[in-house]
PDB file of C-alpha atoms and ligand atoms in Angstrom:
ATOM      1  CA  MET A   1      96.017  63.722 108.756  1.00  0.00           C
ATOM      2  CA  THR A   2      92.654  65.402 108.852  1.00  0.00           C
ATOM      3  CA  PRO A   3      89.962  64.123 106.490  1.00  0.00           C
ATOM      4  CA  SER A   4      90.407  66.876 103.935  1.00  0.00           C
ATOM      5  CA  SER A   5      94.161  67.314 104.057  1.00  0.00           C
ATOM      6  CA  ALA A   6      94.331  65.746 100.607  1.00  0.00           C
ATOM      7  CA  PRO A   7      92.486  67.483  97.781  1.00  0.00           C
ATOM      8  CA  THR A   8      89.022  66.014  97.269  1.00  0.00           C
ATOM      9  CA  THR A   9      89.493  66.397  93.548  1.00  0.00           C
ATOM     10  CA  GLY A  10      92.587  66.521  91.433  1.00  0.00           C
ATOM     11  CA  GLU A  11      91.459  69.885  90.138  1.00  0.00           C
ATOM     12  CA  ARG A  12      93.561  72.836  90.999  1.00  0.00           C
ATOM     13  CA  TRP A  13      93.139  76.307  89.590  1.00  0.00           C
ATOM     14  CA  PRO A  14      96.202  78.518  89.536  1.00  0.00           C
ATOM     15  CA  LEU A  15      96.198  82.300  89.277  1.00  0.00           C
ATOM     16  CA  GLY A  16      94.290  82.570  86.017  1.00  0.00           C
ATOM     17  CA  TYR A  17      91.365  84.988  85.857  1.00  0.00           C
ATOM     18  CA  LEU A  18      90.009  83.765  82.516  1.00  0.00           C
ATOM     19  CA  GLU A  19      88.451  80.631  83.984  1.00  0.00           C
ATOM     20  CA  THR A  20      86.188  81.298  86.956  1.00  0.00           C
ATOM     21  CA  HIS A  21      84.183  78.941  89.145  1.00  0.00           C
ATOM     22  CA  GLY A  22      81.663  80.835  91.198  1.00  0.00           C
ATOM     23  CA  PRO A  23      78.812  83.355  91.082  1.00  0.00           C
ATOM     24  CA  HIS A  24      80.977  86.216  92.342  1.00  0.00           C
ATOM     25  CA  ALA A  25      83.511  85.864  89.541  1.00  0.00           C
ATOM     26  CA  ASP A  26      81.512  84.424  86.630  1.00  0.00           C
ATOM     27  CA  PRO A  27      79.490  87.568  85.746  1.00  0.00           C
ATOM     28  CA  SER A  28      82.702  89.647  85.574  1.00  0.00           C
ATOM     29  CA  THR A  29      84.321  87.070  83.302  1.00  0.00           C
ATOM     30  CA  ALA A  30      81.322  87.130  80.957  1.00  0.00           C
ATOM     31  CA  LEU A  31      81.429  90.948  80.988  1.00  0.00           C
ATOM     32  CA  MET A  32      85.144  90.927  80.207  1.00  0.00           C
ATOM     33  CA  TRP A  33      84.690  88.649  77.185  1.00  0.00           C
ATOM     34  CA  GLY A  34      81.639  90.656  76.092  1.00  0.00           C
ATOM     35  CA  LEU A  35      83.504  93.987  76.256  1.00  0.00           C
ATOM     36  CA  THR A  36      86.449  92.439  74.426  1.00  0.00           C
ATOM     37  CA  ALA A  37      84.144  91.175  71.669  1.00  0.00           C
ATOM     38  CA  ILE A  38      82.304  94.508  71.380  1.00  0.00           C
ATOM     39  CA  SER A  39      85.620  96.379  71.242  1.00  0.00           C
ATOM     40  CA  LEU A  40      86.940  94.099  68.493  1.00  0.00           C
ATOM     41  CA  VAL A  41      83.751  94.543  66.464  1.00  0.00           C
ATOM     42  CA  VAL A  42      83.991  98.333  66.846  1.00  0.00           C
ATOM     43  CA  VAL A  43      87.641  98.339  65.735  1.00  0.00           C
ATOM     44  CA  ALA A  44      86.755  96.145  62.732  1.00  0.00           C
ATOM     45  CA  ILE A  45      83.840  98.381  61.688  1.00  0.00           C
ATOM     46  CA  ILE A  46      85.887 101.576  61.998  1.00  0.00           C
ATOM     47  CA  THR A  47      88.786 100.024  60.087  1.00  0.00           C
ATOM     48  CA  LEU A  48      86.487  98.952  57.258  1.00  0.00           C
ATOM     49  CA  ALA A  49      84.764 102.363  57.208  1.00  0.00           C
ATOM     50  CA  VAL A  50      88.072 104.238  57.015  1.00  0.00           C
ATOM     51  CA  ILE A  51      89.441 101.993  54.267  1.00  0.00           C
ATOM     52  CA  GLY A  52      86.107 102.060  52.397  1.00  0.00           C
ATOM     53  CA  GLY A  53      85.843 105.832  52.701  1.00  0.00           C
ATOM     54  CA  ALA A  54      89.396 106.334  51.460  1.00  0.00           C
ATOM     55  CA  LEU A  55      88.793 104.113  48.424  1.00  0.00           C
ATOM     56  CA  ARG A  56      85.342 105.496  47.566  1.00  0.00           C
ATOM     57  CA  GLY A  57      86.356 109.096  47.908  1.00  0.00           C
ATOM     58  CA  ARG A  58      89.309 108.962  45.546  1.00  0.00           C
ATOM     59  CA  SER A  59      89.413 111.362  42.675  1.00  0.00           C
ATOM     60  CA  PRO A  60      88.599 109.426  39.482  1.00  0.00           C
ATOM     61  CA  SER A  61      91.831 110.432  37.831  1.00  0.00           C
ATOM     62  CA  GLY A  62      93.823 110.078  41.019  1.00  0.00           C
ATOM     63  CA  ALA A  63      95.485 113.373  40.203  1.00  0.00           C
ATOM     64  CA  VAL A  64      96.012 116.177  42.630  1.00  0.00           C
ATOM     65  CA  ARG A  65      94.224 119.240  41.312  1.00  0.00           C
ATOM     66  CA  ASP A  66      95.320 122.793  41.949  1.00  0.00           C
ATOM     67  CA  GLY A  67      97.285 121.757  45.019  1.00  0.00           C
ATOM     68  CA  GLY A  68      94.044 120.474  46.675  1.00  0.00           C
ATOM     69  CA  LEU A  69      93.195 117.079  48.081  1.00  0.00           C
ATOM     70  CA  ALA A  70      92.717 114.166  45.706  1.00  0.00           C
ATOM     71  CA  VAL A  71      89.204 113.482  46.973  1.00  0.00           C
ATOM     72  CA  ARG A  72      85.623 114.087  45.875  1.00  0.00           C
ATOM     73  CA  ARG A  73      83.136 115.865  48.046  1.00  0.00           C
ATOM     74  CA  ASP A  74      79.706 114.697  46.991  1.00  0.00           C
ATOM     75  CA  GLY A  75      77.657 115.731  50.014  1.00  0.00           C
ATOM     76  CA  GLY A  76      75.404 113.324  51.869  1.00  0.00           C
ATOM     77  CA  GLY A  77      78.227 112.428  54.292  1.00  0.00           C
ATOM     78  CA  LEU A  78      76.307 113.868  57.229  1.00  0.00           C
ATOM     79  CA  LEU A  79      74.070 110.798  57.259  1.00  0.00           C
ATOM     80  CA  TRP A  80      77.082 108.641  58.130  1.00  0.00           C
ATOM     81  CA  ILE A  81      77.842 110.843  61.112  1.00  0.00           C
ATOM     82  CA  TYR A  82      74.280 110.434  62.410  1.00  0.00           C
ATOM     83  CA  VAL A  83      74.390 106.682  61.896  1.00  0.00           C
ATOM     84  CA  GLY A  84      77.811 106.432  63.549  1.00  0.00           C
ATOM     85  CA  MET A  85      76.734 108.467  66.578  1.00  0.00           C
ATOM     86  CA  ALA A  86      73.555 106.428  66.992  1.00  0.00           C
ATOM     87  CA  LEU A  87      75.467 103.135  66.880  1.00  0.00           C
ATOM     88  CA  THR A  88      78.056 104.464  69.344  1.00  0.00           C
ATOM     89  CA  LEU A  89      75.348 105.600  71.722  1.00  0.00           C
ATOM     90  CA  ILE A  90      73.585 102.235  71.571  1.00  0.00           C
ATOM     91  CA  ALA A  91      76.861 100.345  72.215  1.00  0.00           C
ATOM     92  CA  LEU A  92      77.871 102.577  75.138  1.00  0.00           C
ATOM     93  CA  VAL A  93      74.447 102.448  76.802  1.00  0.00           C
ATOM     94  CA  ALA A  94      74.375  98.644  76.436  1.00  0.00           C
ATOM     95  CA  ILE A  95      77.859  98.375  77.984  1.00  0.00           C
ATOM     96  CA  LEU A  96      76.852 100.685  80.837  1.00  0.00           C
ATOM     97  CA  ALA A  97      73.687  98.694  81.557  1.00  0.00           C
ATOM     98  CA  TRP A  98      75.557  95.371  81.494  1.00  0.00           C
ATOM     99  CA  THR A  99      78.290  96.740  83.801  1.00  0.00           C
ATOM    100  CA  VAL A 100      75.792  98.123  86.318  1.00  0.00           C
ATOM    101  CA  ASP A 101      73.933  94.809  86.259  1.00  0.00           C
ATOM    102  CA  VAL A 102      77.158  92.858  86.975  1.00  0.00           C
ATOM    103  CA  LEU A 103      78.041  95.253  89.810  1.00  0.00           C
ATOM    104  CA  ALA A 104      74.617  94.733  91.380  1.00  0.00           C
ATOM    105  CA  GLU A 105      74.781  90.961  90.929  1.00  0.00           C
ATOM    106  CA  THR A 106      78.227  90.572  92.498  1.00  0.00           C
ATOM    107  CA  ASN A 107      77.811  93.123  95.279  1.00  0.00           C
ATOM    108  CA  SER A 108      76.503  90.537  97.726  1.00  0.00           C
ATOM    109  CA  PRO A 109      75.563  86.850  97.559  1.00  0.00           C
ATOM    110  CA  ALA A 110      72.062  85.748  96.632  1.00  0.00           C
ATOM    111  CA  HIS A 111      71.644  83.895  99.925  1.00  0.00           C
ATOM    112  CA  LYS A 112      72.687  84.609 103.487  1.00  0.00           C
ATOM    113  CA  PRO A 113      76.342  83.541 103.919  1.00  0.00           C
ATOM    114  CA  ALA A 114      76.764  80.035 105.338  1.00  0.00           C
ATOM    115  CA  LEU A 115      80.026  81.016 106.941  1.00  0.00           C
ATOM    116  CA  VAL A 116      81.786  84.189 108.061  1.00  0.00           C
ATOM    117  CA  LEU A 117      85.566  84.501 108.009  1.00  0.00           C
ATOM    118  CA  GLN A 118      87.808  87.248 109.226  1.00  0.00           C
ATOM    119  CA  VAL A 119      91.010  87.407 107.225  1.00  0.00           C
ATOM    120  CA  THR A 120      93.871  89.678 108.258  1.00  0.00           C
ATOM    121  CA  GLY A 121      96.656  90.434 105.798  1.00  0.00           C
ATOM    122  CA  ARG A 122     100.033  90.522 107.520  1.00  0.00           C
ATOM    123  CA  GLN A 123     103.632  90.807 106.354  1.00  0.00           C
ATOM    124  CA  TRP A 124     103.684  88.211 104.773  1.00  0.00           C
ATOM    125  CA  TRP A 125     100.947  85.740 105.523  1.00  0.00           C
ATOM    126  CA  TRP A 126      97.191  85.482 106.018  1.00  0.00           C
ATOM    127  CA  ASP A 127      95.670  85.171 109.485  1.00  0.00           C
ATOM    128  CA  VAL A 128      92.250  83.506 109.248  1.00  0.00           C
ATOM    129  CA  THR A 129      89.603  83.440 111.980  1.00  0.00           C
ATOM    130  CA  TYR A 130      86.524  81.275 111.375  1.00  0.00           C
ATOM    131  CA  SER A 131      83.157  82.441 112.704  1.00  0.00           C
ATOM    132  CA  PRO A 132      84.641  85.329 114.734  1.00  0.00           C
ATOM    133  CA  ASP A 133      81.248  86.118 116.328  1.00  0.00           C
ATOM    134  CA  ASP A 134      80.449  82.557 117.398  1.00  0.00           C
ATOM    135  CA  PRO A 135      82.838  81.404 120.146  1.00  0.00           C
ATOM    136  CA  ALA A 136      81.630  77.798 119.931  1.00  0.00           C
ATOM    137  CA  ARG A 137      82.631  77.590 116.283  1.00  0.00           C
ATOM    138  CA  SER A 138      85.558  79.980 116.212  1.00  0.00           C
ATOM    139  CA  PHE A 139      89.148  78.941 115.607  1.00  0.00           C
ATOM    140  CA  VAL A 140      92.218  80.461 114.015  1.00  0.00           C
ATOM    141  CA  THR A 141      94.258  79.107 111.145  1.00  0.00           C
ATOM    142  CA  ALA A 142      96.572  80.552 108.502  1.00  0.00           C
ATOM    143  CA  ASN A 143      97.132  80.695 104.752  1.00  0.00           C
ATOM    144  CA  GLU A 144      94.574  78.045 103.902  1.00  0.00           C
ATOM    145  CA  ILE A 145      90.833  78.639 103.783  1.00  0.00           C
ATOM    146  CA  HIS A 146      88.396  75.749 103.578  1.00  0.00           C
ATOM    147  CA  VAL A 147      84.859  76.428 102.390  1.00  0.00           C
ATOM    148  CA  PRO A 148      81.808  74.322 101.584  1.00  0.00           C
ATOM    149  CA  VAL A 149      81.077  74.021  97.866  1.00  0.00           C
ATOM    150  CA  GLY A 150      78.096  75.937  96.548  1.00  0.00           C
ATOM    151  CA  GLN A 151      77.602  78.061  99.656  1.00  0.00           C
ATOM    152  CA  PRO A 152      78.346  81.759  99.987  1.00  0.00           C
ATOM    153  CA  VAL A 153      81.100  82.704 102.428  1.00  0.00           C
ATOM    154  CA  GLU A 154      81.472  86.232 103.739  1.00  0.00           C
ATOM    155  CA  VAL A 155      85.065  87.402 104.147  1.00  0.00           C
ATOM    156  CA  LYS A 156      85.784  90.355 106.418  1.00  0.00           C
ATOM    157  CA  LEU A 157      89.177  91.777 105.550  1.00  0.00           C
ATOM    158  CA  LEU A 158      91.442  93.555 108.007  1.00  0.00           C
ATOM    159  CA  GLY A 159      94.906  95.036 107.544  1.00  0.00           C
ATOM    160  CA  GLY A 160      97.398  93.903 110.172  1.00  0.00           C
ATOM    161  CA  ASP A 161     100.255  96.224 109.281  1.00  0.00           C
ATOM    162  CA  VAL A 162     100.294  97.708 105.764  1.00  0.00           C
ATOM    163  CA  ILE A 163      97.799  97.515 102.904  1.00  0.00           C
ATOM    164  CA  HIS A 164      97.507  94.083 101.292  1.00  0.00           C
ATOM    165  CA  SER A 165      94.963  92.839  98.776  1.00  0.00           C
ATOM    166  CA  PHE A 166      92.996  89.608  98.911  1.00  0.00           C
ATOM    167  CA  TRP A 167      92.550  87.957  95.520  1.00  0.00           C
ATOM    168  CA  VAL A 168      91.318  84.528  94.502  1.00  0.00           C
ATOM    169  CA  PRO A 169      91.021  85.034  90.743  1.00  0.00           C
ATOM    170  CA  ALA A 170      88.851  81.988  90.041  1.00  0.00           C
ATOM    171  CA  LEU A 171      86.363  82.998  92.766  1.00  0.00           C
ATOM    172  CA  ALA A 172      86.325  86.780  93.224  1.00  0.00           C
ATOM    173  CA  GLY A 173      88.047  89.995  92.288  1.00  0.00           C
ATOM    174  CA  LYS A 174      90.537  91.872  94.433  1.00  0.00           C
ATOM    175  CA  THR A 175      89.650  93.548  97.724  1.00  0.00           C
ATOM    176  CA  ASP A 176      92.224  95.481  99.750  1.00  0.00           C
ATOM    177  CA  THR A 177      92.938  94.792 103.406  1.00  0.00           C
ATOM    178  CA  ILE A 178      93.467  98.197 104.980  1.00  0.00           C
ATOM    179  CA  PRO A 179      94.659  98.874 108.547  1.00  0.00           C
ATOM    180  CA  GLY A 180      91.934 100.568 110.564  1.00  0.00           C
ATOM    181  CA  ARG A 181      88.966  99.546 108.446  1.00  0.00           C
ATOM    182  CA  THR A 182      87.011  96.425 107.587  1.00  0.00           C
ATOM    183  CA  ASN A 183      86.379  95.620 103.946  1.00  0.00           C
ATOM    184  CA  VAL A 184      83.944  92.860 103.064  1.00  0.00           C
ATOM    185  CA  THR A 185      83.931  90.511 100.110  1.00  0.00           C
ATOM    186  CA  TRP A 186      82.427  87.089  99.500  1.00  0.00           C
ATOM    187  CA  LEU A 187      83.371  83.825  97.873  1.00  0.00           C
ATOM    188  CA  GLN A 188      81.360  80.976  96.526  1.00  0.00           C
ATOM    189  CA  ALA A 189      82.943  78.010  94.749  1.00  0.00           C
ATOM    190  CA  SER A 190      80.706  76.233  92.277  1.00  0.00           C
ATOM    191  CA  GLU A 191      83.047  73.225  92.050  1.00  0.00           C
ATOM    192  CA  ALA A 192      85.163  71.347  94.558  1.00  0.00           C
ATOM    193  CA  GLY A 193      88.855  71.975  94.183  1.00  0.00           C
ATOM    194  CA  THR A 194      91.830  74.000  95.366  1.00  0.00           C
ATOM    195  CA  TYR A 195      91.875  77.620  94.284  1.00  0.00           C
ATOM    196  CA  GLN A 196      95.014  79.658  94.619  1.00  0.00           C
ATOM    197  CA  GLY A 197      94.931  83.170  96.037  1.00  0.00           C
ATOM    198  CA  GLN A 198      97.574  85.855  96.210  1.00  0.00           C
ATOM    199  CA  CYS A 199      98.243  89.230  97.761  1.00  0.00           C
ATOM    200  CA  THR A 200      97.993  91.755  94.934  1.00  0.00           C
ATOM    201  CA  GLU A 201      98.977  94.998  96.617  1.00  0.00           C
ATOM    202  CA  TYR A 202     102.713  95.541  96.902  1.00  0.00           C
ATOM    203  CA  CYS A 203     103.384  95.236 100.634  1.00  0.00           C
ATOM    204  CA  GLY A 204     107.125  94.846 101.062  1.00  0.00           C
ATOM    205  CA  VAL A 205     109.964  92.586 100.012  1.00  0.00           C
ATOM    206  CA  GLN A 206     108.061  89.306 100.397  1.00  0.00           C
ATOM    207  CA  HIS A 207     104.872  90.479  98.675  1.00  0.00           C
ATOM    208  CA  ALA A 208     105.303  87.761  96.044  1.00  0.00           C
ATOM    209  CA  HIS A 209     105.523  85.090  98.778  1.00  0.00           C
ATOM    210  CA  MET A 210     102.086  85.856 100.157  1.00  0.00           C
ATOM    211  CA  SER A 211      99.927  83.177  98.592  1.00  0.00           C
ATOM    212  CA  PHE A 212      97.091  81.224 100.105  1.00  0.00           C
ATOM    213  CA  PHE A 213      94.674  78.516  99.101  1.00  0.00           C
ATOM    214  CA  VAL A 214      90.920  78.219  99.139  1.00  0.00           C
ATOM    215  CA  VAL A 215      89.929  74.568  99.368  1.00  0.00           C
ATOM    216  CA  ALA A 216      86.308  73.962  98.409  1.00  0.00           C
ATOM    217  CA  ASP A 217      84.937  70.651  99.678  1.00  0.00           C
ATOM    218  CA  PRO A 218      81.494  69.050  99.731  1.00  0.00           C
ATOM    219  CA  PRO A 219      79.655  70.275 102.862  1.00  0.00           C
ATOM    220  CA  ALA A 220      80.132  67.007 104.792  1.00  0.00           C
ATOM    221  CA  VAL A 221      83.883  67.004 104.134  1.00  0.00           C
ATOM    222  CA  PHE A 222      84.072  70.680 105.087  1.00  0.00           C
ATOM    223  CA  GLU A 223      82.212  69.984 108.337  1.00  0.00           C
ATOM    224  CA  ALA A 224      84.655  67.156 109.193  1.00  0.00           C
ATOM    225  CA  TRP A 225      87.544  69.551 108.547  1.00  0.00           C
ATOM    226  CA  ARG A 226      85.923  72.204 110.743  1.00  0.00           C
ATOM    227  CA  GLN A 227      85.391  69.751 113.605  1.00  0.00           C
ATOM    228  CA  ALA A 228      89.042  68.665 113.341  1.00  0.00           C
ATOM    229  CA  GLN A 229      90.203  72.295 113.395  1.00  0.00           C
ATOM    230  CA  LEU A 230      88.035  73.092 116.419  1.00  0.00           C
ATOM    231  CA  ARG A 231      89.817  70.480 118.513  1.00  0.00           C
ATOM    232  CA  THR A 232      92.841  71.539 120.511  1.00  0.00           C
ATOM    233  CA  ALA A 233      96.175  70.075 119.488  1.00  0.00           C
ATOM    234  CA  ASN A 234      96.927  66.403 120.010  1.00  0.00           C
ATOM    235  CA  ALA A 235      98.064  66.067 123.614  1.00  0.00           C
ATOM    236  CA  VAL A 236     101.827  65.765 123.697  1.00  0.00           C
ATOM    237  CA  PRO A 237     103.197  65.560 127.252  1.00  0.00           C
ATOM    238  CA  THR A 238     104.487  69.027 128.116  1.00  0.00           C
ATOM    239  CA  ALA A 239     107.698  67.401 129.335  1.00  0.00           C
ATOM    240  CA  ALA A 240     108.301  65.803 125.930  1.00  0.00           C
ATOM    241  CA  PRO A 241     111.546  67.302 124.585  1.00  0.00           C
ATOM    242  CA  GLY A 242     110.075  68.859 121.455  1.00  0.00           C
ATOM    243  CA  ALA A 243     106.987  70.222 123.233  1.00  0.00           C
ATOM    244  CA  ALA A 244     109.021  71.997 125.899  1.00  0.00           C
ATOM    245  CA  LEU A 245     111.415  73.330 123.279  1.00  0.00           C
ATOM    246  CA  PHE A 246     108.501  74.649 121.194  1.00  0.00           C
ATOM    247  CA  VAL A 247     106.992  76.564 124.103  1.00  0.00           C
ATOM    248  CA  GLN A 248     110.374  77.994 125.011  1.00  0.00           C
ATOM    249  CA  ARG A 249     111.609  78.938 121.530  1.00  0.00           C
ATOM    250  CA  CYS A 250     108.452  79.423 119.463  1.00  0.00           C
ATOM    251  CA  GLY A 251     105.653  80.075 121.950  1.00  0.00           C
ATOM    252  CA  ALA A 252     106.158  83.832 122.167  1.00  0.00           C
ATOM    253  CA  CYS A 253     105.031  84.208 118.548  1.00  0.00           C
ATOM    254  CA  HIS A 254     103.001  81.079 117.765  1.00  0.00           C
ATOM    255  CA  THR A 255      99.930  79.534 119.354  1.00  0.00           C
ATOM    256  CA  VAL A 256      99.258  75.838 119.727  1.00  0.00           C
ATOM    257  CA  ARG A 257      95.849  75.550 121.381  1.00  0.00           C
ATOM    258  CA  GLY A 258      95.981  73.251 124.361  1.00  0.00           C
ATOM    259  CA  SER A 259      99.640  74.003 125.071  1.00  0.00           C
ATOM    260  CA  ASP A 260     101.447  76.829 126.853  1.00  0.00           C
ATOM    261  CA  ALA A 261     102.380  78.389 123.516  1.00  0.00           C
ATOM    262  CA  GLY A 262     100.082  81.374 123.016  1.00  0.00           C
ATOM    263  CA  GLY A 263     101.933  83.931 120.888  1.00  0.00           C
ATOM    264  CA  LEU A 264      99.864  85.952 118.447  1.00  0.00           C
ATOM    265  CA  SER A 265     102.368  87.564 116.108  1.00  0.00           C
ATOM    266  CA  GLY A 266     102.908  84.493 113.891  1.00  0.00           C
ATOM    267  CA  PRO A 267     100.553  81.926 112.380  1.00  0.00           C
ATOM    268  CA  ASP A 268      98.517  79.682 114.700  1.00  0.00           C
ATOM    269  CA  LEU A 269     100.125  76.237 114.394  1.00  0.00           C
ATOM    270  CA  THR A 270      97.525  74.134 116.228  1.00  0.00           C
ATOM    271  CA  HIS A 271      96.792  72.047 113.128  1.00  0.00           C
ATOM    272  CA  LEU A 272      99.905  72.900 111.153  1.00  0.00           C
ATOM    273  CA  MET A 273     100.206  69.528 109.447  1.00  0.00           C
ATOM    274  CA  SER A 274      96.712  69.783 107.971  1.00  0.00           C
ATOM    275  CA  ARG A 275      97.964  72.515 105.627  1.00  0.00           C
ATOM    276  CA  ARG A 276      99.447  72.018 102.182  1.00  0.00           C
ATOM    277  CA  THR A 277     102.163  74.629 102.419  1.00  0.00           C
ATOM    278  CA  ILE A 278     104.170  76.613 104.937  1.00  0.00           C
ATOM    279  CA  ALA A 279     105.399  80.208 104.865  1.00  0.00           C
ATOM    280  CA  SER A 280     102.288  81.358 102.960  1.00  0.00           C
ATOM    281  CA  GLY A 281     102.619  79.101  99.958  1.00  0.00           C
ATOM    282  CA  THR A 282     106.400  79.367  99.778  1.00  0.00           C
ATOM    283  CA  LEU A 283     107.273  75.745 100.630  1.00  0.00           C
ATOM    284  CA  PRO A 284     105.449  72.416 100.584  1.00  0.00           C
ATOM    285  CA  ASN A 285     104.531  71.277 104.064  1.00  0.00           C
ATOM    286  CA  ASN A 286     106.739  68.293 104.814  1.00  0.00           C
ATOM    287  CA  GLY A 287     109.360  67.374 107.373  1.00  0.00           C
ATOM    288  CA  ALA A 288     112.345  68.423 105.294  1.00  0.00           C
ATOM    289  CA  ALA A 289     110.870  71.814 104.379  1.00  0.00           C
ATOM    290  CA  LEU A 290     109.804  72.411 107.996  1.00  0.00           C
ATOM    291  CA  THR A 291     113.316  71.705 109.244  1.00  0.00           C
ATOM    292  CA  GLY A 292     114.843  74.012 106.644  1.00  0.00           C
ATOM    293  CA  TRP A 293     112.338  76.780 107.372  1.00  0.00           C
ATOM    294  CA  VAL A 294     112.635  76.601 111.161  1.00  0.00           C
ATOM    295  CA  SER A 295     116.415  76.541 111.113  1.00  0.00           C
ATOM    296  CA  ASN A 296     116.766  79.622 108.915  1.00  0.00           C
ATOM    297  CA  PRO A 297     113.643  81.365 107.589  1.00  0.00           C
ATOM    298  CA  GLN A 298     115.710  84.326 106.420  1.00  0.00           C
ATOM    299  CA  ALA A 299     117.503  82.152 103.870  1.00  0.00           C
ATOM    300  CA  ILE A 300     114.142  81.208 102.323  1.00  0.00           C
ATOM    301  CA  LYS A 301     112.082  84.357 102.788  1.00  0.00           C
ATOM    302  CA  PRO A 302     114.458  87.264 103.482  1.00  0.00           C
ATOM    303  CA  GLY A 303     112.831  90.004 105.521  1.00  0.00           C
ATOM    304  CA  ALA A 304     110.182  87.718 107.015  1.00  0.00           C
ATOM    305  CA  ARG A 305     109.340  88.541 110.627  1.00  0.00           C
ATOM    306  CA  MET A 306     110.502  85.110 111.802  1.00  0.00           C
ATOM    307  CA  PRO A 307     114.138  85.273 112.913  1.00  0.00           C
ATOM    308  CA  ALA A 308     116.743  82.548 112.554  1.00  0.00           C
ATOM    309  CA  THR A 309     116.385  80.207 115.506  1.00  0.00           C
ATOM    310  CA  ASN A 310     119.985  78.975 115.797  1.00  0.00           C
ATOM    311  CA  LEU A 311     118.807  75.585 117.008  1.00  0.00           C
ATOM    312  CA  SER A 312     121.274  72.716 117.195  1.00  0.00           C
ATOM    313  CA  GLY A 313     120.849  69.640 114.998  1.00  0.00           C
ATOM    314  CA  PRO A 314     119.358  67.494 117.781  1.00  0.00           C
ATOM    315  CA  GLU A 315     117.011  70.347 118.785  1.00  0.00           C
ATOM    316  CA  LEU A 316     115.796  70.672 115.202  1.00  0.00           C
ATOM    317  CA  VAL A 317     115.043  66.947 115.135  1.00  0.00           C
ATOM    318  CA  GLU A 318     113.042  67.212 118.379  1.00  0.00           C
ATOM    319  CA  LEU A 319     111.168  70.284 117.204  1.00  0.00           C
ATOM    320  CA  ARG A 320     110.304  68.710 113.877  1.00  0.00           C
ATOM    321  CA  ALA A 321     109.035  65.588 115.663  1.00  0.00           C
ATOM    322  CA  TYR A 322     106.779  67.804 117.777  1.00  0.00           C
ATOM    323  CA  LEU A 323     105.543  69.875 114.812  1.00  0.00           C
ATOM    324  CA  GLU A 324     104.638  66.673 112.981  1.00  0.00           C
ATOM    325  CA  THR A 325     102.232  65.771 115.798  1.00  0.00           C
ATOM    326  CA  LEU A 326     100.236  68.942 115.068  1.00  0.00           C
ATOM    327  CA  THR A 327      97.769  67.282 112.737  1.00  0.00           C
TER     328      THR A 327
HETATM  329 CU1  CUA B 401     100.701  91.479 101.104  1.00  0.00          CU
HETATM  330 CU2  CUA B 401     101.412  92.133  98.958  1.00  0.00          CU
END
């Protein structure tokens, strides 16, 4: 187990956008509550004005005269129109100014990003490259993003096949991943914890099973995690039954750094056991779930690119034993 494979705090924020924990998301949340409050006040004022006007303007006798309306017309009503328009204008200009201010504030982080990630949305998982422009610090992982608390992280978003959308509601709004272009967003967690993310652009049958996690740790814990991820896999003798089987049956699609498995179409499994879930948040990461997933992914996530492996019982046991060394 790597140092940060267990949450550093018990806190975990699911997919709620009402409670945010970072400077990219907080201003939007305040704006949302502010607009909701302003809208409610406007509705209340208009409701009262309509009811008040209807009551005030009633004909004293309440009778309908000569087929006309049962209302008085005293004049002086024009003043209310001027007052109403002025109030509307003030409210709309204030909302516009607040919105533009939030857009400017959340457009980019206040400080230079401490970390750059390249995240590629794929059917149906997230391919994550750390520090893509710094070979000494670059490694690839999947479906779980670790970040240092309180530091801005730039996220370059690529589309691997179709359009997906990267969303961590507690940390930042949605940004699409589009094939052929690079979109950029940023994250900054103000508190340690595990923040859930989700693809929010319909991208095929397993769109709903395309979750990920952002784990925010204190900088020292994050650095220990990064150093662990930078290492190649624990050396298992290539002749070991599970290791040979992995290269033969899984290596065309999956990479384990330090072994002969170098496939690029599925998630990098070098430090598989350091992750909380498998299959992009679909299953917990434990021996039983791994065995079930490897033996028949189509039963768990129909349509996923990983085919059934048709391994025998003893082969599954060997493969699981090997996978469990990938800490
Ligand atoms: Cu990827 Cu929806």
